[in-house]
């Protein structure tokens, strides 16, 4: 048995399996939904910045919260989840293979998620669920909104089971060998996602659906929000971990290097699994009804998340420097010149990494209780997540798209498309810099998030915000241009680029790398520690919320009477 040995190794190259033609269709289906979502969600974002700056009134009775809900749900929940599941499936097939039966279940997962998405999106577009992507009670949406979301989650669980099954089958054939690094990372991400989404599934099935159908007259608001953030924080790491997979495993190959350390990469994923879930209270620091001790404990655990993140930053710098020096880079920074700046597969994720420096610093500010009192519910927070998810994560996903789509479609990324990709990445970064910086500053000046344009009766403070809101519309417009360019490149790569072979870039370990300790394969231990931390951080406060809950709330609908 693997654990009897202190170290594990692997007999085959990482990513040695080819992707079957039948699988290519499946993974491309996930990509089509991703990029259609990007168009719809991005258009809603553009409209929002215009409405917020006072330059546009929405026609035909369309509500601001209606488009804000479409924007949040379609981009934060749908686009990300479809890209991640599709990309992870491809990583899994490359590293451990995929059987016909597993592929069939992959399709089931796709269709269940798609049906759920259509139900939810239609409900929002009809104006029946303008509840934003956090669907905070007591705002009530149409039951179909929650049912659709539940289906998206169930579809993603099916994908998780397929992924774990893929590893189990591979391990049977390779007894005593370590799980290939990409498969290990996917398994961790899906364990985190599964454990976390149980929270939102309970909230939706036990609280929201009966309440929205009228079977329950009131809802325990505090409990529903807690269950949401029990899921909501790991959700952001569910987005981030596939970006990390790319940084650890794909980028070294693109720049002509090797994986810096297999064990370090595994350790950082395991730590992210531990510390992503028992931290939801840092989104609820202003929430009455949660004892400060529990907020303190969860904030302390939040700060622990920084450790694997900084391990990742260290690992990236090491990969860049070692590769640059091997290519002849001299002096303190001479190795930087040797990196492939003209290759969009590298540049786009690199710009994402740079975005994580201010984005991560902002996160640490948010998580500090006293500072959170200044920024909570201001548009600073919107600036924070546009830097993290819409820059770090999305630019990395775009970087993946530039080779994944041509690989799946049997086409080439031409030098012209590569150049357009570089222009796209730069336009995106400039647009985001303008939009996100003005959001951060306006937030510090007290500007609220999630609000339509208002002069607040002509108060001087609100007048100060208007210039920043206009800057956000300028940034938003630049970003929308970048979205259109990305869609153009996507369509070109999928349908019109010249036929040919495109590499699926997966890096290998250094030939003389230290073997990875065998205890990394101890899944029971990782899941056990994760569950123990969750029970520690949540049991007593959740028990209190149920035992001493204030009177529940009847539903409120927006627009009123809906
Ligand atoms: Fe956050 C709110 C705290 C990371 C997303 N966050 C949000 C919301 C979203 C979100 C969507 O504590 C809004 C939710 C809502 O609607 O209400 N966040 C954190 C902390 C981190 C963090 C501590 N967030 C993320 C990531 C996200 C994300 C990642 C998406 C992917 N966040 C909060 C808090 C709130 C919050 C509070 C609630 C605020 C409120 O009051 O409502 C940490 O994980 C950050 C750690 C990161 C670092 C940076 C490391 C840098 C790296 C780059 C290396 C660069 C290289 C290249 C190698 C410490 C890894 C450099 C090269 C050169 C040449 C320079």
XYZ file of C-alpha atoms and ligand atoms in Angstrom:
627
model
C 0.000 0.000 0.000
C 1.195 3.520 -0.825
C 1.241 4.748 2.744
C 3.552 2.027 3.943
C 6.314 3.823 2.043
C 7.612 7.207 3.131
C 7.838 8.577 -0.383
C 5.936 8.189 -3.618
C 6.949 8.465 -7.198
C 5.352 8.060 -10.595
C 6.275 5.829 -13.506
C 4.755 7.969 -16.204
C 4.976 11.534 -17.448
C 2.390 13.980 -16.125
C -0.273 14.536 -18.767
C 0.683 11.483 -20.847
C -2.895 10.581 -21.814
C -4.382 11.965 -25.028
C -7.789 13.650 -24.988
C -10.342 11.523 -26.827
C -12.228 13.194 -29.708
C -15.540 12.471 -27.965
C -14.303 14.296 -24.860
C -13.274 17.308 -26.898
C -16.942 17.981 -27.727
C -17.856 17.798 -24.069
C -15.138 20.210 -22.951
C -15.949 22.613 -25.784
C -19.611 22.599 -24.697
C -18.494 23.880 -21.305
C -16.438 26.550 -23.100
C -19.357 27.715 -25.277
C -21.512 28.300 -22.190
C -18.589 30.110 -20.546
C -18.151 32.592 -23.368
C -21.865 33.175 -23.969
C -22.095 33.949 -20.241
C -19.172 36.344 -20.551
C -21.037 38.287 -23.240
C -24.352 38.471 -21.363
C -22.791 39.177 -17.957
C -20.322 41.703 -19.383
C -23.080 43.623 -21.161
C -25.001 43.859 -17.885
C -21.856 45.140 -16.170
C -21.473 47.867 -18.786
C -25.106 48.950 -18.317
C -24.614 49.082 -14.576
C -21.655 51.433 -14.725
C -23.708 53.760 -16.963
C -26.706 53.661 -14.632
C -24.539 54.243 -11.559
C -22.846 57.241 -13.132
C -26.219 58.838 -13.844
C -25.712 58.670 -17.613
C -28.433 56.134 -18.394
C -31.944 55.261 -17.280
C -32.920 51.703 -18.086
C -35.801 51.446 -20.596
C -38.933 49.246 -20.587
C -39.211 49.064 -16.824
C -35.993 47.031 -16.500
C -34.761 47.336 -12.917
C -31.209 48.091 -11.772
C -31.280 45.096 -9.424
C -32.534 42.904 -12.238
C -29.423 43.582 -14.332
C -27.177 43.463 -11.276
C -28.559 40.007 -10.474
C -27.952 38.808 -14.039
C -24.419 40.225 -13.897
C -23.542 38.531 -10.596
C -25.231 35.181 -11.180
C -24.134 34.740 -14.798
C -20.530 35.772 -14.255
C -19.766 34.747 -10.684
C -21.738 31.503 -10.583
C -22.328 30.307 -14.149
C -19.363 31.446 -16.248
C -16.798 30.444 -13.629
C -18.365 27.069 -12.824
C -18.695 26.023 -16.465
C -15.123 27.023 -17.279
C -13.744 25.315 -14.179
C -15.592 22.022 -14.624
C -14.692 21.871 -18.343
C -11.038 22.764 -17.778
C -10.705 20.377 -14.836
C -12.207 17.523 -16.865
C -9.564 18.130 -19.528
C -6.780 18.171 -16.906
C -8.117 14.934 -15.454
C -8.266 13.166 -18.795
C -4.711 14.287 -19.601
C -3.365 13.045 -16.278
C -5.414 9.939 -15.424
C -7.564 9.217 -18.478
C -11.334 9.017 -18.916
C -13.539 6.011 -19.696
C -16.651 6.077 -21.899
C -18.857 5.657 -18.859
C -17.182 8.542 -17.058
C -17.610 10.682 -20.176
C -21.327 9.862 -20.232
C -21.621 11.084 -16.658
C -19.632 14.145 -17.683
C -22.407 14.903 -20.181
C -25.056 14.339 -17.509
C -23.285 16.875 -15.342
C -23.163 19.363 -18.234
C -26.882 19.047 -19.052
C -28.036 19.228 -15.451
C -25.963 22.389 -14.967
C -27.220 23.875 -18.226
C -30.889 23.193 -17.467
C -30.406 24.749 -14.011
C -28.738 27.789 -15.565
C -31.540 28.289 -18.095
C -34.209 28.060 -15.377
C -32.402 30.534 -13.105
C -31.461 32.968 -15.875
C -35.011 33.023 -17.294
C -36.447 33.726 -13.847
C -34.088 36.658 -13.350
C -34.638 38.045 -16.857
C -38.400 37.960 -16.278
C -37.810 40.167 -13.225
C -38.971 37.473 -10.807
C -35.765 37.132 -8.816
C -33.923 40.444 -8.464
C -32.191 39.136 -5.348
C -28.520 39.484 -6.382
C -26.092 36.598 -6.477
C -25.997 36.370 -2.670
C -29.844 36.042 -2.546
C -29.897 37.393 0.995
C -33.116 36.693 2.908
C -35.579 38.245 3.487
C -35.464 39.256 -0.197
C -37.487 36.560 -1.917
C -37.108 35.303 -5.462
C -39.421 33.032 -7.439
C -38.967 29.357 -6.380
C -37.644 28.589 -9.890
C -34.587 30.761 -9.152
C -33.569 28.538 -6.232
C -34.508 25.306 -8.003
C -32.330 26.289 -10.984
C -29.397 27.081 -8.686
C -29.829 23.762 -6.898
C -29.577 22.002 -10.280
C -26.345 23.835 -11.133
C -24.892 22.616 -7.856
C -26.132 19.054 -8.340
C -24.601 19.032 -11.844
C -21.260 20.145 -10.413
C -21.443 17.384 -7.781
C -21.849 14.825 -10.560
C -18.653 16.221 -12.094
C -16.934 15.892 -8.704
C -17.905 12.229 -8.423
C -16.665 11.560 -11.951
C -13.312 13.202 -11.097
C -12.870 11.154 -7.919
C -13.849 8.006 -9.809
C -11.250 8.791 -12.470
C -8.559 8.903 -9.789
C -9.810 5.719 -8.109
C -9.657 3.805 -11.413
C -6.172 5.153 -12.154
C -4.911 4.282 -8.683
C -6.099 0.705 -9.058
C -3.947 0.429 -12.162
C -0.971 2.178 -10.528
C -0.776 0.843 -6.976
C 1.662 2.688 -4.724
C 2.158 5.571 -7.127
C 1.358 9.153 -6.273
C -1.709 10.724 -7.875
C -0.483 12.908 -10.757
C -0.235 16.506 -9.563
C -3.030 18.000 -11.756
C -5.440 15.236 -10.691
C -4.472 15.747 -7.032
C -5.264 19.455 -7.373
C -8.610 18.839 -9.083
C -9.575 16.323 -6.395
C -8.799 18.854 -3.639
C -10.778 21.585 -5.368
C -13.792 19.319 -5.788
C -13.623 18.097 -2.177
C -13.635 21.718 -1.055
C -16.484 22.554 -3.427
C -18.558 19.567 -2.344
C -18.184 20.192 1.396
C -18.838 23.910 0.935
C -21.814 23.618 -1.368
C -23.559 21.319 1.126
C -24.138 24.525 3.133
C -25.858 26.415 0.352
C -27.748 23.268 -0.676
C -29.193 23.004 2.851
C -30.124 26.705 2.812
C -31.806 26.410 -0.590
C -33.615 23.110 0.007
C -34.564 23.481 3.655
C -35.009 27.235 3.983
C -35.490 29.080 0.675
C -37.584 26.723 -1.453
C -40.274 25.964 1.199
C -40.350 29.666 2.176
C -40.616 30.932 -1.412
C -43.350 28.380 -2.135
C -45.277 29.636 0.894
C -44.995 26.381 2.923
C -42.983 28.221 5.587
C -44.171 31.680 6.560
C -40.846 32.969 7.876
C -37.131 32.367 7.433
C -34.235 32.466 9.926
C -32.319 35.271 8.218
C -29.080 34.980 10.184
C -28.878 31.235 9.624
C -29.524 31.583 5.883
C -26.778 34.194 5.521
C -24.382 32.082 7.556
C -25.061 29.041 5.390
C -24.520 31.209 2.329
C -21.103 32.474 3.522
C -20.107 29.008 4.705
C -20.316 28.344 0.953
C -19.521 31.844 -0.340
C -15.944 32.085 0.827
C -14.792 28.671 -0.418
C -16.599 29.637 -3.615
C -13.913 32.273 -4.228
C -11.204 29.642 -3.721
C -13.088 27.297 -6.031
C -12.474 30.010 -8.643
C -8.884 30.591 -7.572
C -7.620 27.005 -7.366
C -7.921 26.279 -11.125
C -5.893 29.475 -11.663
C -3.306 28.061 -9.245
C -3.366 24.737 -11.146
C -2.432 26.736 -14.238
C 0.316 28.645 -12.439
C 1.873 25.534 -10.884
C 1.536 23.047 -13.734
C 0.946 24.849 -17.044
C 2.947 28.090 -16.847
C 6.316 26.355 -16.161
C 5.889 24.387 -19.389
C 4.951 27.499 -21.383
C 8.055 29.362 -20.208
C 10.248 26.329 -20.901
C 10.807 25.289 -17.275
C 9.867 22.564 -14.806
C 7.546 22.311 -11.807
C 9.378 24.022 -8.935
C 8.277 21.617 -6.204
C 5.611 18.936 -6.406
C 5.388 18.666 -2.611
C 5.094 22.430 -2.082
C 2.272 22.634 -4.634
C 0.416 19.767 -2.912
C 0.952 21.330 0.522
C -0.435 24.676 -0.583
C -3.563 22.979 -1.987
C -4.060 20.979 1.201
C -3.725 24.149 3.317
C -6.206 25.928 1.065
C -8.620 23.049 1.640
C -8.225 23.422 5.425
C -8.564 27.188 5.611
C -11.039 28.044 2.860
C -14.192 26.868 4.581
C -14.195 27.711 8.318
C -13.844 31.445 7.576
C -17.240 32.645 6.268
C -17.764 35.012 9.225
C -15.275 37.478 7.740
C -18.124 38.360 5.367
C -20.423 38.823 8.356
C -18.287 40.944 10.652
C -21.034 43.575 10.940
C -23.720 40.939 11.518
C -25.361 41.125 14.939
C -26.149 37.756 16.470
C -22.676 36.216 16.066
C -20.507 36.405 19.170
C -17.258 38.388 18.631
C -15.202 35.389 19.832
C -16.347 33.354 16.827
C -15.702 36.244 14.497
C -12.196 36.511 15.970
C -11.553 32.778 15.514
C -12.696 32.826 11.898
C -10.656 35.963 11.155
C -7.568 34.223 12.587
C -8.275 31.221 10.326
C -8.735 33.639 7.396
C -5.251 34.992 7.912
C -3.972 31.395 7.669
C -5.181 31.338 4.040
C -2.472 33.859 3.284
C 0.215 31.207 3.957
C -0.537 28.886 0.996
C -1.096 31.982 -1.129
C 2.348 33.340 -0.324
C 3.799 29.837 -0.863
C 2.305 30.065 -4.347
C 3.827 33.511 -4.944
C 7.218 32.185 -3.774
C 6.913 29.175 -6.039
C 6.061 31.366 -9.040
C 9.034 33.668 -8.490
C 11.283 30.601 -8.099
C 9.982 29.042 -11.336
C 10.481 32.299 -13.232
C 13.977 32.922 -11.875
C 15.266 29.351 -12.279
C 13.951 29.166 -15.863
C 15.206 32.648 -16.762
C 18.685 31.860 -15.403
C 18.802 28.520 -17.235
C 18.121 30.471 -20.402
C 21.133 32.692 -19.707
C 19.597 35.560 -17.713
C 22.281 37.278 -15.606
C 22.326 39.698 -12.676
C 19.608 40.347 -10.104
C 16.761 40.819 -12.577
C 18.322 39.788 -15.921
C 16.356 36.497 -15.871
C 13.124 38.447 -16.272
C 14.144 39.430 -19.804
C 14.246 35.723 -20.719
C 10.551 35.161 -19.966
C 8.288 34.834 -23.044
C 6.596 38.234 -22.816
C 5.328 37.938 -26.391
C 3.410 34.716 -25.661
C -0.161 35.474 -24.591
C -0.436 32.066 -22.892
C 2.089 33.438 -20.397
C 1.369 37.169 -20.442
C -2.352 36.972 -19.621
C -1.895 34.817 -16.465
C 1.149 36.873 -15.481
C -0.912 40.079 -15.524
C -3.395 38.189 -13.348
C -0.642 37.378 -10.847
C 0.362 41.037 -10.709
C -3.270 41.948 -10.038
C -3.196 39.640 -7.026
C -0.697 41.848 -5.228
C -3.158 44.747 -4.661
C -6.142 42.334 -4.758
C -4.691 40.157 -1.988
C -3.628 43.162 0.082
C -7.212 44.440 -0.172
C -8.444 41.049 1.042
C -6.274 41.259 4.135
C -7.662 44.749 4.810
C -11.210 43.411 4.453
C -10.515 40.597 6.857
C -9.167 42.913 9.576
C -12.181 43.574 11.782
C -11.615 47.294 12.459
C -10.769 48.076 8.842
C -13.750 46.052 7.690
C -15.948 48.533 9.585
C -14.680 51.219 7.169
C -15.065 49.311 3.915
C -17.942 46.876 4.469
C -20.852 47.411 2.074
C -18.945 50.135 0.261
C -17.918 49.883 -3.355
C -14.367 49.182 -2.123
C -15.467 45.543 -1.803
C -16.632 45.568 -5.429
C -13.189 46.909 -6.374
C -11.588 44.074 -4.388
C -13.415 41.310 -6.162
C -12.961 42.822 -9.586
C -9.226 42.636 -8.926
C -9.345 39.090 -7.605
C -11.922 37.167 -9.570
C -12.197 39.399 -12.641
C -8.444 39.936 -12.981
C -6.407 37.216 -11.231
C -8.785 34.401 -12.091
C -10.258 35.586 -15.362
C -6.995 36.635 -17.010
C -5.611 33.210 -16.089
C -8.696 31.534 -17.591
C -8.221 33.603 -20.764
C -4.583 32.457 -20.788
C -5.806 28.840 -20.706
C -8.372 29.492 -23.448
C -5.613 30.522 -25.886
C -4.256 26.968 -25.981
C -7.155 24.844 -24.732
C -9.646 25.853 -27.434
C -7.221 25.346 -30.379
C -6.134 22.047 -28.798
C -9.727 20.814 -28.516
C -10.695 22.044 -31.975
C -7.582 20.808 -33.783
C -6.569 24.334 -34.787
C -3.646 26.717 -34.346
C -3.177 29.876 -32.318
C -1.769 31.993 -35.161
C 0.783 34.773 -34.487
C -1.978 37.232 -35.408
C -4.384 35.807 -32.822
C -1.558 35.719 -30.285
C -0.973 39.440 -30.940
C -4.670 40.197 -30.582
C -4.612 38.238 -27.308
C -1.781 40.418 -26.029
C -3.732 43.548 -26.969
C -6.795 42.062 -25.257
C -4.871 41.377 -22.047
C -3.507 44.921 -21.990
C -6.884 46.540 -22.701
C -8.437 44.388 -19.969
C -5.747 45.352 -17.457
C -6.043 49.074 -18.248
C -9.859 48.985 -18.022
C -9.704 47.097 -14.739
C -7.057 49.421 -13.319
C -9.268 52.442 -13.972
C -12.502 50.816 -12.800
C -11.162 49.034 -9.768
C -8.986 51.915 -8.516
C -11.905 54.324 -8.684
C -14.093 51.784 -6.877
C -11.530 51.440 -4.087
C -11.197 55.223 -3.655
C -14.923 55.867 -3.809
C -15.420 53.119 -1.242
C -12.961 54.771 1.133
C -14.981 57.965 0.736
C -18.080 56.072 1.864
C -19.668 55.299 -1.542
C -22.039 52.342 -1.126
C -21.992 49.200 -3.239
C -25.094 47.790 -4.906
C -26.795 51.161 -5.326
C -28.313 52.986 -8.249
C -27.361 56.550 -9.095
C -28.489 59.009 -6.440
C -27.396 62.442 -5.308
C -28.750 61.655 -1.855
C -30.629 64.951 -1.620
C -27.595 66.930 -2.823
C -25.272 66.103 0.090
C -21.655 67.182 -0.404
C -20.348 63.649 0.260
C -22.428 62.117 -2.540
C -21.232 64.841 -4.941
C -17.671 63.670 -4.315
C -18.563 60.171 -5.529
C -19.864 61.170 -8.958
C -16.437 61.660 -10.583
C -15.385 58.181 -9.487
C -18.619 56.728 -10.829
C -17.905 58.305 -14.202
C -14.377 56.837 -14.066
C -15.973 53.426 -13.423
C -18.111 53.855 -16.534
C -14.967 54.692 -18.536
C -13.166 51.606 -17.135
C -16.297 49.497 -17.714
C -16.479 50.592 -21.350
C -12.831 49.687 -21.922
C -13.498 46.309 -20.306
C -16.465 45.713 -22.562
C -14.294 46.402 -25.607
C -11.884 43.778 -24.210
C -14.777 41.311 -23.807
C -15.798 41.794 -27.444
C -12.200 41.271 -28.543
C -11.943 38.105 -26.424
C -15.134 36.761 -27.981
C -13.792 37.514 -31.443
C -10.587 35.607 -30.645
C -12.592 32.739 -29.148
C -14.788 32.394 -32.255
C -11.726 32.611 -34.510
C -9.903 29.914 -32.513
C -12.961 27.668 -32.381
C -14.088 27.899 -36.013
C -11.754 29.726 -38.375
C -8.104 29.376 -37.327
C -5.997 27.107 -39.577
C -6.192 23.405 -38.811
C -3.249 21.935 -36.946
C -1.914 20.513 -33.706
C -1.760 22.694 -30.596
C 0.080 21.457 -27.536
C -1.654 20.888 -24.198
C 1.183 22.284 -22.084
C 1.820 20.334 -18.878
C 5.160 20.706 -17.110
C 7.203 17.862 -15.617
C 9.140 17.709 -12.386
C 12.899 18.305 -12.361
C 14.563 14.925 -13.061
C 16.437 15.128 -9.735
C 13.448 16.454 -7.732
C 13.071 15.260 -4.155
C 10.395 12.533 -3.970
C 7.032 13.584 -2.592
C 6.171 12.258 0.900
C 3.653 9.428 0.750
C 1.359 10.962 3.379
C 0.080 13.365 0.752
C -2.064 10.455 -0.464
C -3.783 10.206 2.911
C -7.132 11.624 1.782
C -8.917 10.527 4.949
C -6.566 12.687 6.981
C -7.107 15.786 4.780
C -10.880 15.423 4.813
C -10.848 14.627 8.543
C -8.863 17.758 9.470
C -11.071 19.888 7.206
C -14.259 18.597 8.826
C -12.790 19.020 12.321
C -11.898 22.667 11.600
C -15.389 23.313 10.235
C -17.041 21.745 13.284
C -14.794 23.783 15.561
C -15.517 27.092 13.805
C -19.237 26.625 13.145
C -20.920 24.191 15.580
C -21.511 26.478 18.561
C -22.448 29.649 16.619
C -24.847 27.732 14.351
C -26.376 25.977 17.338
C -26.891 29.418 18.926
C -28.498 30.771 15.749
C -31.063 27.984 15.827
C -31.560 27.855 19.600
C -31.805 31.615 20.210
C -33.002 32.748 16.820
C -34.955 35.992 16.682
C -38.414 35.820 15.077
C -38.067 34.743 11.440
C -38.841 37.104 8.607
C -41.712 36.959 6.116
C -40.621 37.363 2.482
C -40.018 40.704 0.800
C -40.059 40.929 -2.986
C -38.439 43.420 -5.312
C -40.083 45.117 -7.180
C -42.639 45.337 -4.364
C -45.612 43.059 -4.874
C -43.773 40.849 -7.360
Fe -12.050 38.380 -0.976
C -15.064 39.906 -0.217
C -11.044 38.705 2.266
C -9.096 36.729 -1.713
C -13.380 37.355 -3.968
N -13.868 38.599 -1.907
C -14.967 39.280 -1.438
C -16.037 39.202 -2.399
C -15.575 38.427 -3.437
C -14.201 38.073 -3.128
C -16.352 38.018 -4.681
O -12.311 39.401 4.962
C -17.397 39.878 -2.287
C -18.459 39.033 -1.695
C -19.741 39.820 -1.616
O -20.438 39.917 -2.642
O -20.059 40.355 -0.548
N -10.367 37.864 0.081
C -10.150 38.092 1.386
C -8.825 37.593 1.763
C -8.281 37.053 0.628
C -9.250 37.211 -0.417
C -8.195 37.654 3.113
N -11.357 37.278 -2.533
C -10.123 36.687 -2.633
C -10.033 35.975 -3.879
C -11.243 36.151 -4.520
C -12.061 36.969 -3.654
C -8.814 35.208 -4.330
C -11.733 35.640 -5.810
C -11.092 34.840 -6.599
N -12.875 39.185 0.694
C -12.308 39.173 1.922
C -13.271 39.763 2.891
C -14.414 40.099 2.185
C -14.143 39.728 0.807
C -13.099 39.946 4.327
C -15.710 40.695 2.757
C -15.695 42.168 2.697
C -17.012 42.735 3.197
O -16.970 43.443 4.206
O -18.065 42.473 2.618
C -6.901 36.378 0.563
O -7.024 35.101 0.011
C -5.913 37.169 -0.215
C -4.520 36.567 -0.112
C -3.683 37.017 -1.273
C -2.435 37.509 -1.198
C -1.736 37.940 -2.485
C -0.608 36.992 -2.901
C -0.071 37.375 -4.252
C 0.210 36.521 -5.245
C 0.692 37.062 -6.581
C 2.136 36.797 -6.813
C 2.603 37.547 -8.012
C 3.599 37.142 -8.852
C 3.980 38.010 -9.999
C 4.342 35.878 -8.669
C -1.732 37.683 0.084
C 0.022 35.035 -5.129
C 4.640 39.240 -9.506
C 5.621 39.736 -10.476
C 6.122 40.960 -10.433
C 7.158 41.342 -11.393
C 5.686 41.990 -9.453
